[in-house]
Structures are given as structure tokens and as C-alpha cells.
mmCIF file with all atom_site columns, C-alpha atoms in Angstrom:
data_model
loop_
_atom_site.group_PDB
_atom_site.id
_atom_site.type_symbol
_atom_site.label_atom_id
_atom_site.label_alt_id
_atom_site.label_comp_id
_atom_site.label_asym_id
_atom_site.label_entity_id
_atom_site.label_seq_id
_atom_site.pdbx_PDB_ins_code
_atom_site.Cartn_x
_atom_site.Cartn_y
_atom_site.Cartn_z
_atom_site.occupancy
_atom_site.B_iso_or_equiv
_atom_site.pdbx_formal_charge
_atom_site.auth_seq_id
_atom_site.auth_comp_id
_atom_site.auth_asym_id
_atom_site.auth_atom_id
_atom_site.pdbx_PDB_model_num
ATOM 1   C CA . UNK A 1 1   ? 142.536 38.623 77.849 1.00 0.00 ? 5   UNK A CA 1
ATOM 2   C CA . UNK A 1 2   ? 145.715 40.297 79.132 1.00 0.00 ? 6   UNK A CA 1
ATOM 3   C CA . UNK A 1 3   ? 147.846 41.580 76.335 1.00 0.00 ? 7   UNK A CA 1
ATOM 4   C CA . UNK A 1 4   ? 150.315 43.215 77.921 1.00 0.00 ? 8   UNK A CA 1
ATOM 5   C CA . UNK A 1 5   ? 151.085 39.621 79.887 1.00 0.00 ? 9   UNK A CA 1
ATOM 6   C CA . UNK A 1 6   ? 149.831 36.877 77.083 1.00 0.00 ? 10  UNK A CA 1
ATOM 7   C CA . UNK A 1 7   ? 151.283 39.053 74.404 1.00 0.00 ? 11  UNK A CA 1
ATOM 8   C CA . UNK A 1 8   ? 153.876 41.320 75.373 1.00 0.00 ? 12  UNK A CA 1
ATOM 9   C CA . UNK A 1 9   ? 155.596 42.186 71.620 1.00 0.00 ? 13  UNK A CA 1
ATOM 10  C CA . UNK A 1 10  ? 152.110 42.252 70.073 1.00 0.00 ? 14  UNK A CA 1
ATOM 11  C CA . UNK A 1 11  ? 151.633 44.553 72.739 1.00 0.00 ? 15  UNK A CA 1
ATOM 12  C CA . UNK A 1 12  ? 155.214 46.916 72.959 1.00 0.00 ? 16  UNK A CA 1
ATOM 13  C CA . UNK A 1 13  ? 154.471 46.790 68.775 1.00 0.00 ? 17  UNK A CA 1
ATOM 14  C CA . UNK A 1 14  ? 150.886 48.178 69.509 1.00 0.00 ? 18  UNK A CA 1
ATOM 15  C CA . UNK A 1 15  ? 152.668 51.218 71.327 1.00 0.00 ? 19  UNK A CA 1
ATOM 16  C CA . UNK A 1 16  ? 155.131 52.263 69.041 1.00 0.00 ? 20  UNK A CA 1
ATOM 17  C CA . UNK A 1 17  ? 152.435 53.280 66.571 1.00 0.00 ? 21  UNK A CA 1
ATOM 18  C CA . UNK A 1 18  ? 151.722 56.652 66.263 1.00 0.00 ? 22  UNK A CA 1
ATOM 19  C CA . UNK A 1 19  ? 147.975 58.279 64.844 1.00 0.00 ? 23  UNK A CA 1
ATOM 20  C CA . UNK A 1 20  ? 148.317 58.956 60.982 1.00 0.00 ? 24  UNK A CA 1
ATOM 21  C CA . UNK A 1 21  ? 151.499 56.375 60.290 1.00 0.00 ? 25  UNK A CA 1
ATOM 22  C CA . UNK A 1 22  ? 151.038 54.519 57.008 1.00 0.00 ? 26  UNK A CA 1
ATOM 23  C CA . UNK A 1 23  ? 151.034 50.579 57.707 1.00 0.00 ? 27  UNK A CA 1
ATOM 24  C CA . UNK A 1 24  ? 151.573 47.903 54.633 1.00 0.00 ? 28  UNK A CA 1
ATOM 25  C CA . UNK A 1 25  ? 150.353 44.250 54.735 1.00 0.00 ? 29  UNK A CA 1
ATOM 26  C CA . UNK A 1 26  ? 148.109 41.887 53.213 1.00 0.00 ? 30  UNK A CA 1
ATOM 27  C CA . UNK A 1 27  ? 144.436 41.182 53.068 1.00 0.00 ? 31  UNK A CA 1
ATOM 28  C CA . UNK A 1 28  ? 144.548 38.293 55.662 1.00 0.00 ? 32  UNK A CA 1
ATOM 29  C CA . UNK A 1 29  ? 140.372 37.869 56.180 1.00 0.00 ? 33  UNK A CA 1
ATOM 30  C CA . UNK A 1 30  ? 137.423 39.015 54.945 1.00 0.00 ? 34  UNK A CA 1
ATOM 31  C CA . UNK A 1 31  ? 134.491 39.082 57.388 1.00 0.00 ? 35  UNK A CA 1
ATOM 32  C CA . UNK A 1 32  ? 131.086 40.777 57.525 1.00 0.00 ? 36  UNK A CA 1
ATOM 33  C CA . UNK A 1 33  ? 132.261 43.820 60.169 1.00 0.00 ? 37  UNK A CA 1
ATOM 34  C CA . UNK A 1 34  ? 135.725 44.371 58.756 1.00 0.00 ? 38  UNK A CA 1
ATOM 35  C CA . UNK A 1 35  ? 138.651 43.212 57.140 1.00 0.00 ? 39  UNK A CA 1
ATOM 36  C CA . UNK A 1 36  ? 141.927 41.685 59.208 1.00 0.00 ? 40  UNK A CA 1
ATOM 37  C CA . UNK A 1 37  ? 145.667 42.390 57.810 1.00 0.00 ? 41  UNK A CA 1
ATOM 38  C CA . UNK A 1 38  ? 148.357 40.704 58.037 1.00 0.00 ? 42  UNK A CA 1
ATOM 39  C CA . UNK A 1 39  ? 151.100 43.655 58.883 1.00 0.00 ? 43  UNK A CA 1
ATOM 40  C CA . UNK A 1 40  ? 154.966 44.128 57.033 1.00 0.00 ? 44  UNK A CA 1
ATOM 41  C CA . UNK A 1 41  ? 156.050 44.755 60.307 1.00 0.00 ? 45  UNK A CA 1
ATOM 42  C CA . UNK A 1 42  ? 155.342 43.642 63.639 1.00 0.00 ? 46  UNK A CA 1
ATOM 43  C CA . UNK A 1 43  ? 154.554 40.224 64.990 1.00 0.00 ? 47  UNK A CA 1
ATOM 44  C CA . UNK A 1 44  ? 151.147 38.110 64.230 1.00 0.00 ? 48  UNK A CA 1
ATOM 45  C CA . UNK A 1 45  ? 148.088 38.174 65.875 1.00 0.00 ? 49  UNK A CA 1
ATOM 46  C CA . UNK A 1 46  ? 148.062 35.182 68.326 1.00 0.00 ? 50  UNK A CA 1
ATOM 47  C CA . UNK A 1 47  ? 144.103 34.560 67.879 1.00 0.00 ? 51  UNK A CA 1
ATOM 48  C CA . UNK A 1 48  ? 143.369 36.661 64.844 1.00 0.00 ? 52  UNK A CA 1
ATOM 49  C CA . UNK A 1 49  ? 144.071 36.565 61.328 1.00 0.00 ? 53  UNK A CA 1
ATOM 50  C CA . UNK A 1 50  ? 146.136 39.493 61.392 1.00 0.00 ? 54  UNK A CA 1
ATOM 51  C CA . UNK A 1 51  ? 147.020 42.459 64.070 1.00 0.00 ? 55  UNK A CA 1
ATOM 52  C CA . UNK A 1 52  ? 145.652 45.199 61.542 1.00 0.00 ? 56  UNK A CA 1
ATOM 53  C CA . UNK A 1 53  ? 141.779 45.467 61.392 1.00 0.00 ? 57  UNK A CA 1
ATOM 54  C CA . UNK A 1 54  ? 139.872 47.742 58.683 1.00 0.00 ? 58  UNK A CA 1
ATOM 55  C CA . UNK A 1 55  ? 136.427 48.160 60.292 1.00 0.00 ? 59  UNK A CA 1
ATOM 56  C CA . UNK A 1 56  ? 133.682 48.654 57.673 1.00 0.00 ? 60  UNK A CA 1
ATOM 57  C CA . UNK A 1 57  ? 133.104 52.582 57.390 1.00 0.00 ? 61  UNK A CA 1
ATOM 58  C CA . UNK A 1 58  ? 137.170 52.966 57.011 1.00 0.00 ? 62  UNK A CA 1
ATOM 59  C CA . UNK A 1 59  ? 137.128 50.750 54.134 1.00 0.00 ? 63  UNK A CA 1
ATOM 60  C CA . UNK A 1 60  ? 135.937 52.893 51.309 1.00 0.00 ? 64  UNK A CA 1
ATOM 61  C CA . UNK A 1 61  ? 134.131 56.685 50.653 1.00 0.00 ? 65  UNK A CA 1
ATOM 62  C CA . UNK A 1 62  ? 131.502 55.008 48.145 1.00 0.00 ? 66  UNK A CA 1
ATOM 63  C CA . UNK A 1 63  ? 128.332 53.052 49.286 1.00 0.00 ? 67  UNK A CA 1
ATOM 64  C CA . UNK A 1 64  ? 129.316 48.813 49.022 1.00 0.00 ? 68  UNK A CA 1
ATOM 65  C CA . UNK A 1 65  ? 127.235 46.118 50.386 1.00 0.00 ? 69  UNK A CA 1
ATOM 66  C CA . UNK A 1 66  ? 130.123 43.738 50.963 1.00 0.00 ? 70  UNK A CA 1
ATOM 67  C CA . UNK A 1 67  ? 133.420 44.183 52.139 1.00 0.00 ? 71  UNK A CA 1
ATOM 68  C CA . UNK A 1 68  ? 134.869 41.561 49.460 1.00 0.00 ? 72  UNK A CA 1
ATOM 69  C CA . UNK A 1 69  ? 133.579 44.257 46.604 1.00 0.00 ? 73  UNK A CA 1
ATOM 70  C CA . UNK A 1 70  ? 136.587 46.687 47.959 1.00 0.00 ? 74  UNK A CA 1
ATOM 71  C CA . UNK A 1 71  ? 138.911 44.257 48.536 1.00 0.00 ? 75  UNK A CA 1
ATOM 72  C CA . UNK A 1 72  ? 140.447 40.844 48.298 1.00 0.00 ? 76  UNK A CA 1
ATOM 73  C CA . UNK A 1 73  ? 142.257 38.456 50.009 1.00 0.00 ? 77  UNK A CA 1
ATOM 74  C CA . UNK A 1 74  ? 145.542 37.769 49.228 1.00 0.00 ? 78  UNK A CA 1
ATOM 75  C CA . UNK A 1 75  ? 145.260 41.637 48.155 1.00 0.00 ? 79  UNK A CA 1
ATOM 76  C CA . UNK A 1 76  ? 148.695 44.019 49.203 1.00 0.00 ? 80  UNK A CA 1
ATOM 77  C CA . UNK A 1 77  ? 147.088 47.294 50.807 1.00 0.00 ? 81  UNK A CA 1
ATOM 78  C CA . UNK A 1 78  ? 148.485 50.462 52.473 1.00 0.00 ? 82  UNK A CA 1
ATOM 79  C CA . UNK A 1 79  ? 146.467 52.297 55.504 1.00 0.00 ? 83  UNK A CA 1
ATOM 80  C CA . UNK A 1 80  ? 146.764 54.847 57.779 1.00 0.00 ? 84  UNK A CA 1
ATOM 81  C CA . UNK A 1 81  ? 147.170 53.924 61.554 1.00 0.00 ? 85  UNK A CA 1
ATOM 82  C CA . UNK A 1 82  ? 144.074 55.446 63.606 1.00 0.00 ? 86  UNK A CA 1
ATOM 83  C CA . UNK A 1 83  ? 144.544 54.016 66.696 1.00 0.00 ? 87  UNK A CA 1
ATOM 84  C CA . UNK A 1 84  ? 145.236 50.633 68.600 1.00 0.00 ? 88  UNK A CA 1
ATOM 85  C CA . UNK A 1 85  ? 142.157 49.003 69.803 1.00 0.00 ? 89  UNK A CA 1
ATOM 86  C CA . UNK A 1 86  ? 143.900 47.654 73.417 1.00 0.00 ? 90  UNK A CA 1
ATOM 87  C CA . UNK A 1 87  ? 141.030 45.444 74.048 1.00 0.00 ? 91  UNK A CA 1
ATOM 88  C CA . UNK A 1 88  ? 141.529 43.100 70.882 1.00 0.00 ? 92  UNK A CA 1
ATOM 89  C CA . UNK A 1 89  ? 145.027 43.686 70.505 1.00 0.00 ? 93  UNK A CA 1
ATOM 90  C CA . UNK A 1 90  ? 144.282 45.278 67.157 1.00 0.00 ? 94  UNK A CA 1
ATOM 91  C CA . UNK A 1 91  ? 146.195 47.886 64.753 1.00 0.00 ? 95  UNK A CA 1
ATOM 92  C CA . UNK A 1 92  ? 142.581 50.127 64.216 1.00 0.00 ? 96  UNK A CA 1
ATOM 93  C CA . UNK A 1 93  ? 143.448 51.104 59.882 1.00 0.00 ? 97  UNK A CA 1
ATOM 94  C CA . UNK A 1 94  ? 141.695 53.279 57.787 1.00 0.00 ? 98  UNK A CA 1
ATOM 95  C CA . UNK A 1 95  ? 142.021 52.189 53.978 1.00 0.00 ? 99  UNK A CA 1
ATOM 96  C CA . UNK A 1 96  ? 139.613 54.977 52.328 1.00 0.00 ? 100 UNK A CA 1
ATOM 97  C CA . UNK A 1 97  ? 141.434 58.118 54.071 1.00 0.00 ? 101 UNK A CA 1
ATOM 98  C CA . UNK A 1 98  ? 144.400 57.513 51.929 1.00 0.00 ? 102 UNK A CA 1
ATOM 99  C CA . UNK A 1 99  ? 141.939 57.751 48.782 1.00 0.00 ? 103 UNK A CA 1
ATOM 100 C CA . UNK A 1 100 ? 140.427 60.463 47.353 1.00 0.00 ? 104 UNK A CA 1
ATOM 101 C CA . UNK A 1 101 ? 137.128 62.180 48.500 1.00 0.00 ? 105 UNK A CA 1
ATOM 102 C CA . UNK A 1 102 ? 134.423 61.508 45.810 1.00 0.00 ? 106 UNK A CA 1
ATOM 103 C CA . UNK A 1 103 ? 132.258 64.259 48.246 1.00 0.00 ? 107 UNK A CA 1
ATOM 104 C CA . UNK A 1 104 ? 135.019 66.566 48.354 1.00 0.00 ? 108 UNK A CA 1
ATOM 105 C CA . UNK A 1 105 ? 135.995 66.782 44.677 1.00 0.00 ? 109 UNK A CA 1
ATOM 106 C CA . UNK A 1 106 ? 132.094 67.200 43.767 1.00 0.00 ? 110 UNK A CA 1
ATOM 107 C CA . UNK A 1 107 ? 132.027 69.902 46.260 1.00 0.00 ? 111 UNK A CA 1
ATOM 108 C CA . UNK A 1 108 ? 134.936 71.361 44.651 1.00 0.00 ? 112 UNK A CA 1
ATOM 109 C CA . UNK A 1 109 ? 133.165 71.410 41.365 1.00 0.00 ? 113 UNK A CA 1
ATOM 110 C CA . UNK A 1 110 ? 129.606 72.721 41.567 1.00 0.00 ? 114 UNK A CA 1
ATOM 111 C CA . UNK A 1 111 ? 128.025 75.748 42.918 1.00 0.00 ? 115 UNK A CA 1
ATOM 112 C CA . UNK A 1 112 ? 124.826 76.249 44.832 1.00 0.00 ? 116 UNK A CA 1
ATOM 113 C CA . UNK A 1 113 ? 121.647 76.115 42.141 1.00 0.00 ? 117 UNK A CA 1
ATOM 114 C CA . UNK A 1 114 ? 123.591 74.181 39.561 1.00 0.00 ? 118 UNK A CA 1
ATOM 115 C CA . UNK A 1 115 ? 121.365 71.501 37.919 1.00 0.00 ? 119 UNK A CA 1
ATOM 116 C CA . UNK A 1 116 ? 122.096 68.083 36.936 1.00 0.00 ? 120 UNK A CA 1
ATOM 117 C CA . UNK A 1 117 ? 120.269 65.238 35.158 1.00 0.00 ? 121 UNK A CA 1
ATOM 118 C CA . UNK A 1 118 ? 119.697 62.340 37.657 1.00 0.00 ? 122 UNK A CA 1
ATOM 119 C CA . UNK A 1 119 ? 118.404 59.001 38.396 1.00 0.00 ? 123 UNK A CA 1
ATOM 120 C CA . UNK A 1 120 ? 116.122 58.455 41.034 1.00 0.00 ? 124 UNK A CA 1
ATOM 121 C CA . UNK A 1 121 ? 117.927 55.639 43.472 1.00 0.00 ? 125 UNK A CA 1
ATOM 122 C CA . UNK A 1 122 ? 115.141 55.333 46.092 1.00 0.00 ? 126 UNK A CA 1
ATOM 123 C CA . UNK A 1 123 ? 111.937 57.041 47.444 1.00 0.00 ? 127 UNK A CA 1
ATOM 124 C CA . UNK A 1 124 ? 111.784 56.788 51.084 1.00 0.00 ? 128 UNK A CA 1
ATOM 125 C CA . UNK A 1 125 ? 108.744 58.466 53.634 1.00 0.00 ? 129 UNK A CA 1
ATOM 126 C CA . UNK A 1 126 ? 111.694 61.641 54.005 1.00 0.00 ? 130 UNK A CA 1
ATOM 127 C CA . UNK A 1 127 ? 112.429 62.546 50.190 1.00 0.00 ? 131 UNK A CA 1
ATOM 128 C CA . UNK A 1 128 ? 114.205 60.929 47.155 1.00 0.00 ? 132 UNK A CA 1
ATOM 129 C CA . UNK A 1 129 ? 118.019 59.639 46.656 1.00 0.00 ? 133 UNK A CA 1
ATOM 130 C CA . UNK A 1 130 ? 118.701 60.531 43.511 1.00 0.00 ? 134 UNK A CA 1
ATOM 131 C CA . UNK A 1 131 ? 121.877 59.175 42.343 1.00 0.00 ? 135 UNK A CA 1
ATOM 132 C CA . UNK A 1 132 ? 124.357 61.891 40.643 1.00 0.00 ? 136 UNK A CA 1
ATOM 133 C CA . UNK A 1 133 ? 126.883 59.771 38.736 1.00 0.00 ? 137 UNK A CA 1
ATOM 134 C CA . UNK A 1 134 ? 130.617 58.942 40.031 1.00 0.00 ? 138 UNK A CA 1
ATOM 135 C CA . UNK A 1 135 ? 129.201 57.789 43.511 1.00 0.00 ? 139 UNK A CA 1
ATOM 136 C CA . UNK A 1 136 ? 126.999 60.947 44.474 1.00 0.00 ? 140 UNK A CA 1
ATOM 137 C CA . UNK A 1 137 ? 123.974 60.732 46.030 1.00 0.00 ? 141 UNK A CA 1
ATOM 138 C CA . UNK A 1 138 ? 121.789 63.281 46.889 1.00 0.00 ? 142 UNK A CA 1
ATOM 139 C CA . UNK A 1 139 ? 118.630 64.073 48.680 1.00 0.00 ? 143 UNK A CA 1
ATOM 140 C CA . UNK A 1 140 ? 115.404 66.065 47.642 1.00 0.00 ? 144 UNK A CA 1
ATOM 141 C CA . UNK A 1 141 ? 113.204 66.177 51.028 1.00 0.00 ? 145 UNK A CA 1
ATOM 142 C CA . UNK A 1 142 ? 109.748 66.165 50.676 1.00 0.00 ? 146 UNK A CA 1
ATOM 143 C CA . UNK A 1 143 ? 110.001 69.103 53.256 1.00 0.00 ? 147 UNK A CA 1
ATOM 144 C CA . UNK A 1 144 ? 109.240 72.962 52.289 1.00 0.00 ? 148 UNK A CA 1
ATOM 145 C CA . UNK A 1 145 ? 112.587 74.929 50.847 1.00 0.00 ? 149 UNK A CA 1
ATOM 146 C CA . UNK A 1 146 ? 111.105 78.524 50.327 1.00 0.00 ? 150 UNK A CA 1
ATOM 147 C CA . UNK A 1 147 ? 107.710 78.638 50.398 1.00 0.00 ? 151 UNK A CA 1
ATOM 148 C CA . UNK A 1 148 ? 107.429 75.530 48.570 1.00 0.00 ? 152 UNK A CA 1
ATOM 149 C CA . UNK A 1 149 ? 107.719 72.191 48.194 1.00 0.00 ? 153 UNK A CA 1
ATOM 150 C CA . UNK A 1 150 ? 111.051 70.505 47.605 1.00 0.00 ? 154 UNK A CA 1
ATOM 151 C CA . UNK A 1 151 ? 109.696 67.466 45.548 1.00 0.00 ? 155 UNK A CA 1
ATOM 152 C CA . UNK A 1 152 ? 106.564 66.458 44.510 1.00 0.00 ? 156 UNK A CA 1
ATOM 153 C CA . UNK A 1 153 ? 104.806 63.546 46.270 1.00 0.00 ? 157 UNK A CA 1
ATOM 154 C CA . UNK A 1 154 ? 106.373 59.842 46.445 1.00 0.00 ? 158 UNK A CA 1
ATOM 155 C CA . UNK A 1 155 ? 104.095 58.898 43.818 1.00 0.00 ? 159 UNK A CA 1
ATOM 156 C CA . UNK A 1 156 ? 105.258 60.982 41.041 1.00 0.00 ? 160 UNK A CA 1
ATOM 157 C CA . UNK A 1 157 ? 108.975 59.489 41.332 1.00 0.00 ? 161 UNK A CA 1
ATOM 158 C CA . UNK A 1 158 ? 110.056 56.040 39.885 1.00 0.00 ? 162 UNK A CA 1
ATOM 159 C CA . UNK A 1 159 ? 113.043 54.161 40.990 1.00 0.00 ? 163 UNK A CA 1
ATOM 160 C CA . UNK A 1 160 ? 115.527 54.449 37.673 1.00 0.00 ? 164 UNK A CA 1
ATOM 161 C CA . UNK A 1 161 ? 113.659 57.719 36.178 1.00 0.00 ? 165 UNK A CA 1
ATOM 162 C CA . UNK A 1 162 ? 115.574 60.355 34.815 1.00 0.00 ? 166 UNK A CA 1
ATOM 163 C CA . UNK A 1 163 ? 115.306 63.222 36.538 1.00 0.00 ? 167 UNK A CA 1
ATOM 164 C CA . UNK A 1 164 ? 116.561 67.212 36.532 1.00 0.00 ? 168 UNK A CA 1
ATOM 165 C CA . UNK A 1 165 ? 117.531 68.370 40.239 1.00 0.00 ? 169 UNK A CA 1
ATOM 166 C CA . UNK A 1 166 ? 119.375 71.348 41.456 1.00 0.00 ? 170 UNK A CA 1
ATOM 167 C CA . UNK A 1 167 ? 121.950 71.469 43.896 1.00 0.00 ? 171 UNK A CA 1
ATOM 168 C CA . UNK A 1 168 ? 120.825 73.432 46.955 1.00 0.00 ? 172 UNK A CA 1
ATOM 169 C CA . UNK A 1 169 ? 123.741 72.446 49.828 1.00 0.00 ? 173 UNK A CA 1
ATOM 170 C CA . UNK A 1 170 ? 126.678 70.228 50.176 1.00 0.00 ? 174 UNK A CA 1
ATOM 171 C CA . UNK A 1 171 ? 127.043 69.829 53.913 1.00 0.00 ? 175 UNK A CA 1
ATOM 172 C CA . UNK A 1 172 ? 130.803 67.994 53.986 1.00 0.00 ? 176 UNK A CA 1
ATOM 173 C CA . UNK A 1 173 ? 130.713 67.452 57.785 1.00 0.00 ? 177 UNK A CA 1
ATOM 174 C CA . UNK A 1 174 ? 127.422 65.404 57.708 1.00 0.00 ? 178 UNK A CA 1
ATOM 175 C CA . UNK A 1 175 ? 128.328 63.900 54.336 1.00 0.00 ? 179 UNK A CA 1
ATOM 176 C CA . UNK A 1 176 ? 125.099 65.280 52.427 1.00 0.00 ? 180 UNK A CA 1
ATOM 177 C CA . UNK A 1 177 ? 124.000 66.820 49.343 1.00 0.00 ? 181 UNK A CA 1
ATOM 178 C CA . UNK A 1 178 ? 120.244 68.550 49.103 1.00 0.00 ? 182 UNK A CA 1
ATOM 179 C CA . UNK A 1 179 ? 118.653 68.892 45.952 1.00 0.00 ? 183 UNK A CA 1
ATOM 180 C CA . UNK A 1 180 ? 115.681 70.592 45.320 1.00 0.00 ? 184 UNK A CA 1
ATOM 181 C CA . UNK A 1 181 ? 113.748 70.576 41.958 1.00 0.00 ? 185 UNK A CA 1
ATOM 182 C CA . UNK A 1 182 ? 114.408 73.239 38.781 1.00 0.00 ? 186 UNK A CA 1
ATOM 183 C CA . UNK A 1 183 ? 111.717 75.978 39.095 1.00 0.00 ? 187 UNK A CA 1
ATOM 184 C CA . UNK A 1 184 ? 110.187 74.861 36.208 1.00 0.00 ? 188 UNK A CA 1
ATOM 185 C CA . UNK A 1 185 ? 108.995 71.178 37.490 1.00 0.00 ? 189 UNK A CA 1
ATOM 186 C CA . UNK A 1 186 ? 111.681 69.033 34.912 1.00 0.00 ? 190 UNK A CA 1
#
């Protein structure tokens, strides 16, 4: 569809937006790849629920398996305004950036080789999730750190054991944390 001709205030609206503005509206629709808004300002969508769309990954820093568990319909939000998506006719928002970084304020707080008591969230063929508390998950590899093995086989880890790990990187750009096992086994 043309915008610019089958829509030309959705359109002009769509251009006076600028990267990083902070949009208001309502939680219009709920759907399995994203959430619509309905926008304060600017004039409706003329096929969609609303002209701002939250797109999954935007909606929130911690893990959820539906988009209904972060928000609700009906529900007033603020976002930030990353872009207009010119092919849907779309306001692209970003609800999570305007939240604070569970990653970043962990980071903030420990220091390489600091252990913490944690519970094992999954054992895939690469190494254990072990969850950390407050939305933190981390990674032991069953790769070598050092001469030696990170974690012990799968089979010697339970999904919802209590385990000791120790930090060994926070890597903020890739969004990971690598844990390693105390020297003394634990």
C-alpha cells in the first residue's frame, strides 16, 4: 500500500518523529509478534489497531513467554520512538529502554570471581543456565576455562538444584554472563 497517497497525515505524522522522542498511548492489541498502541497524538491507524507497534524484544529486558505477561490492554504506556517502519505505516516503540537494565545494574554490582548460590534453570548439549535471582541468568559451558573443565558433565546437574557458581565475565554487548564452578567442586 501507498501511504504517502492512501494516508497522507498518518504519513506527514510518521515524519515529524524524531529517534529517541518519548510517545504516550494505550495498549490497543496484544498479538503473538508485538503489541499495537493507540498514540496521544497523531491520527489512527487506518488498518491497524494503533499506529505505534512494540515488537517483542523492545518489550521488556527479562525473559517472558507472552507478551500479555508485560502488558495489558487497556494498559496507559510511555515509549521511546526508534524509528517509523514506512512499509506498515507504523510508529517502531521501544517500551523496555525506558526501564532499567537488570544486566547492567548486576554488572554494576559484582566483580570477576565472585560466587553466588544458584539454581540450575536448564542443561543444554553447550553448558548449564543457572538462574541468579532478580532475572539473571548465567552460563557455565561445558568447555575448558584454564586447564580445566568449566562444569562437570550434564549428568551431574538437575534442573531446580542448588548450586555455587562463580562469576567469570559479564559481556554487556552480547547480553551474557559466564560462570564457572568454585575451585573446590560446591
Amino acid at each position: 500500500m501507498d501511504w504517502q497517497s492512501e494516508s497522507p497525515e498518518l504519513w506527514a505524522f510518521l515524519k515529524t518523529l524524531q529517534r529517541g522522542d518519548i510517545l504516550a498511548g494505550t495498549v490497543a492489541a496484544i498479538e503473538r509478534f508485538g503489541v499495537f498502541v493507540a498514540l496521544d497524538d497523531g491520527p489512527g491507524h487506518p488498518t491497524l489497531p494503533g499506529v505505534g507497534f512494540i515488537g517483542i524484544p523492545e518489550l521488556s529486558w527479562r525473559h517472558f513467554n507472552d507478551p500479555a505477561d508485560v502488558v495489558q490492554v487497556g494498559q496507559r504506556v510511555s515509549c521511546e520512538f526508534l524509528g517509523a517502519d514506512t512499509h506498515n505505516a507504523e510508529a517502531r516503540l521501544s517500551l523496555k529502554v525506558l526501564l532499567p537494565d537488570p544486566l547492567q545494574a548486576f554488572a554494576d554490582r559484582v566483580v570477576v570471581g565472585q560466587e553466588f548460590r544458584g539454581t540450575v534453570e536448564k542443561v543444554v548439549p553447550i553448558g548449564v543456565f543457572v538462574d541468579l535471582g532478580d532475572g539473571i541468568v548465567g552460563l557455565i559451558s561445558f568447555r575448558e576455562i584454564d586447564g580445566r573443565p568449566a562444569a562437570s558433565p550434564a549428568q551431574d546437574f538437575a534442573i531446580g538444584e542448588k548450586i555455587a557458581v562463580v562469576v567469570r565475565e559479564v559481556d554487556l554487548p552480547i547480553r551474557r554472563i559466564f560462570l564457572s564452578r568454585p575451585e573446590n567442586g560446591q
